[in-house]
Coordinates of C-alpha atoms in Angstrom, one line a residue:
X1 CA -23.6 23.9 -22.7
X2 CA -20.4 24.8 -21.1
X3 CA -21.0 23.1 -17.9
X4 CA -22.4 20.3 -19.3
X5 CA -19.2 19.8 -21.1
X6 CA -17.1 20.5 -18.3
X7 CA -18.7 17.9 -16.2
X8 CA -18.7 15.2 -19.2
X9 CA -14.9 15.8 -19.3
X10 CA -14.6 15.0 -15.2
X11 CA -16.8 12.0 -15.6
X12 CA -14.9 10.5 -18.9
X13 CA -11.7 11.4 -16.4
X14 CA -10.4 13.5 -19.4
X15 CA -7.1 14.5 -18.3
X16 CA -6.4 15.7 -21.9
X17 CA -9.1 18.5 -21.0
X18 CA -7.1 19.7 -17.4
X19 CA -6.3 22.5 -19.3
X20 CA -9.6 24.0 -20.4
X21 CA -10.9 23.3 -17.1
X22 CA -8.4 24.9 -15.2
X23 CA -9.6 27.9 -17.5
X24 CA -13.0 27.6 -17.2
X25 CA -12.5 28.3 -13.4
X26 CA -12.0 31.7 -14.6
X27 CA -15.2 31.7 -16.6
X28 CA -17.6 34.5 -15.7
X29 CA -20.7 32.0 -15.5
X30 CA -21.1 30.3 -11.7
X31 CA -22.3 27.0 -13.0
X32 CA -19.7 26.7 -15.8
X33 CA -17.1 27.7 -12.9
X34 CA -18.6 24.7 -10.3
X35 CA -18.9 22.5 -12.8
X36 CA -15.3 23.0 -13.9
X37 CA -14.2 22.9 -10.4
X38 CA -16.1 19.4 -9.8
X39 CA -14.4 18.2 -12.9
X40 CA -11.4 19.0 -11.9
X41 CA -11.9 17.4 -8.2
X42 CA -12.7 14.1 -10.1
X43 CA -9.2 14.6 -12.0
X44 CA -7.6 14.6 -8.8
X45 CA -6.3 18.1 -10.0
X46 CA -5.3 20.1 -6.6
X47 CA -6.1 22.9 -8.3
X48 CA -9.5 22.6 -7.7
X49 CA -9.3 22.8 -3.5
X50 CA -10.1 26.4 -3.6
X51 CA -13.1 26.4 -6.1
X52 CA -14.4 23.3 -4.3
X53 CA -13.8 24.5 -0.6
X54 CA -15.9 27.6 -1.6
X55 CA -18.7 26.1 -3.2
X56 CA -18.7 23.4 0.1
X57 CA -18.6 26.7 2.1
X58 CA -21.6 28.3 0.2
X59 CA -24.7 29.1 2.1
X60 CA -27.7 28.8 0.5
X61 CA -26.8 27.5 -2.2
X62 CA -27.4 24.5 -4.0
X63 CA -27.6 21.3 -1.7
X64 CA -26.8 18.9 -4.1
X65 CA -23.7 21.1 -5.6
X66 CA -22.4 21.2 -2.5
X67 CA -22.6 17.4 -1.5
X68 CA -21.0 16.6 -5.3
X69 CA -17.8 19.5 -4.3
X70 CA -17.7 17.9 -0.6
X71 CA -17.3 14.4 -2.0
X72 CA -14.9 15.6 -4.8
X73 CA -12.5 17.8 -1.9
X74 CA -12.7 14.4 0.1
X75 CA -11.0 13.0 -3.0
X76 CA -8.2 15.6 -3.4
X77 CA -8.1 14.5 0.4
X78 CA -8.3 18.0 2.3
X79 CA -10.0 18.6 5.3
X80 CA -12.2 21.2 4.7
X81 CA -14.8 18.4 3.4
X82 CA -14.9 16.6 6.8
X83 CA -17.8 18.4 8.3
X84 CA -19.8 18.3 5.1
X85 CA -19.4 14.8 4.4
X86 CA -20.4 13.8 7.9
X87 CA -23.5 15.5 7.6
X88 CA -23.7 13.2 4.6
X89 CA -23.2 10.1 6.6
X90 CA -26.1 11.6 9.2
X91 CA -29.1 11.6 6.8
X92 CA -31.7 9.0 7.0
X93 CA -31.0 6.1 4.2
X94 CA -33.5 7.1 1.2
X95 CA -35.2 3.5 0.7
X96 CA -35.2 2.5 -2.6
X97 CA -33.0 5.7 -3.8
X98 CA -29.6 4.3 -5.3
X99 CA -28.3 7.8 -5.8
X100 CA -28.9 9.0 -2.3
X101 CA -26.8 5.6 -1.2
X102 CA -24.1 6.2 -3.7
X103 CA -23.7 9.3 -2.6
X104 CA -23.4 8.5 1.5
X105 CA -21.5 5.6 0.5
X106 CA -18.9 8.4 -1.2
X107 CA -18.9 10.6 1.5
X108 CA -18.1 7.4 4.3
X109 CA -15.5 6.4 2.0
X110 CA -14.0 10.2 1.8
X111 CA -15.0 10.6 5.0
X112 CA -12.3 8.0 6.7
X113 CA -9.6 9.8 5.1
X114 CA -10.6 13.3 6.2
X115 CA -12.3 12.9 9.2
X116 CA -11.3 12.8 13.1
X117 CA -12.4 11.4 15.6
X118 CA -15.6 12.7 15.8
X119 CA -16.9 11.6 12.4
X120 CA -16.9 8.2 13.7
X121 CA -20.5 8.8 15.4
X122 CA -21.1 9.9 11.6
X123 CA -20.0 7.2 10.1
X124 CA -22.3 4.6 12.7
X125 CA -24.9 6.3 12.1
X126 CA -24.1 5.5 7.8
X127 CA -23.4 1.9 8.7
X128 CA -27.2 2.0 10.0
X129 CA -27.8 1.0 6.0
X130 CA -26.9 -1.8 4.3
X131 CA -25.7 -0.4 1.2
X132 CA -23.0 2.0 3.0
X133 CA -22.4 -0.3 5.8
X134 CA -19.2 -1.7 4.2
X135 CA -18.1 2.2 3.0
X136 CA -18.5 3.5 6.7
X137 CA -17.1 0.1 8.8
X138 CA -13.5 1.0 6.5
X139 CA -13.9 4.5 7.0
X140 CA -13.8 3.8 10.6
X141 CA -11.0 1.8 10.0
X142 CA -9.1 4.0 8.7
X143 CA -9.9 6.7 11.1
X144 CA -8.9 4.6 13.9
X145 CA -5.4 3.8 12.0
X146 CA -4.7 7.1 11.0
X147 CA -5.2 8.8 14.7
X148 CA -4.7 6.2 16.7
X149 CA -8.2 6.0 17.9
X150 CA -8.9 2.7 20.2
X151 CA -12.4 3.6 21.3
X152 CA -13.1 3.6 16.9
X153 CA -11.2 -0.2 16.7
X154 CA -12.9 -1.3 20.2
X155 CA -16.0 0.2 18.5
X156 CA -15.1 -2.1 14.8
X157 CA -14.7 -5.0 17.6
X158 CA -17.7 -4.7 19.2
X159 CA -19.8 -5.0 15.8
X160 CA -17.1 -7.8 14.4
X161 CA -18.6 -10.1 18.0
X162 CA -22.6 -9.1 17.0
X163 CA -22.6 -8.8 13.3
X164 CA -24.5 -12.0 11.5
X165 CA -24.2 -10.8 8.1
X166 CA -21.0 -12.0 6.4
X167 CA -20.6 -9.6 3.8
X168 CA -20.4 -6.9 6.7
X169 CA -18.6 -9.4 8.5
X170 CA -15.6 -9.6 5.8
X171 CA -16.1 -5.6 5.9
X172 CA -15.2 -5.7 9.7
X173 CA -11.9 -8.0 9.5
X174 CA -10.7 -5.3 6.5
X175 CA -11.3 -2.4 8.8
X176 CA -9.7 -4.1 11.8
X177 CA -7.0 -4.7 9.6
X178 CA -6.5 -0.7 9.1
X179 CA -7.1 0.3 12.5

């Protein structure tokens, strides 16, 4: 009941309830603690890097845990969710699953402000779907602003000249405009 509550207050984006989350990181149950931690993350509460970095870090543990705390550490903007949320952008699109698609289109979102230069590949691979294609083609954008990547904006280029969709096409012009 305690997590559940916890992660109602992150998705209502109860900022009223910082304070009993930042306490129920201390809590001696590990789901109320990630729960509170995720919360948190969605708050934009820095507070939560550690919690999340270690739950991200977990082995073994809960897959889908550690793709929500990746996605929520890409949001406080840190680093430590780069490699996580690139393995995000790697799966295989799940046809017909709007969660799975959500979720990578999160991660290529987070992704461009997190990621180097080597999370492009990542984010191509994402772009490979329709309904991340937009997510990943600004992440790249982004990526190749922020670092000053030119094979990333040659890359944006390249899919601008052979892109027939216009939706991705407007997506493309956005991105070149950040790179």
């Amino acid at each position: 009941a305690r997590a559940s509550a916890a992660g109602e207050l992150g998705a209502r984006e109860a900022y009223a309830g910082g304070d009993a989350l930042r306490a129920a990181l201390a809590d001696d149950d590990a789901g109320v603690r990630a729960e509170a931690a995720l919360a948190l993350g969605q708050l934009t509460d820095s507070r939560a890097r550690a919690p999340l970095a270690a739950l991200v870090a977990e082995a073994g543990g809960d897959s889908a845990l550690r793709d929500r705390a990746a996605v929520m550490l890409g949001r406080l903007r840190d680093p430590a969710a780069a490699a996580r949320l690139a393995a995000i952008c790697r799966r295989p699109p799940a046809e017909g699953n709007r969660a799975q698609a959500a979720l990578r289109r999160e991660a290529a979102h987070y992704l461009g402000f997190v990621g180097d230069a080597g999370a492009v590949d990542a984010l191509v691979n994402a772009a490979a779907d329709f309904r991340v294609r937009g997510s990943a083609y600004l992440a790249i954008g982004r990526i190749a602003g922020r670092l000053g990547d030119a094979r990333a904006a040659a890359l944006l280029r390249e899919r601008l000249a052979d892109e027939d969709r216009a939706d991705a096409r407007r997506d493309l012009v956005s991105a070149l405009g950040l790179a």
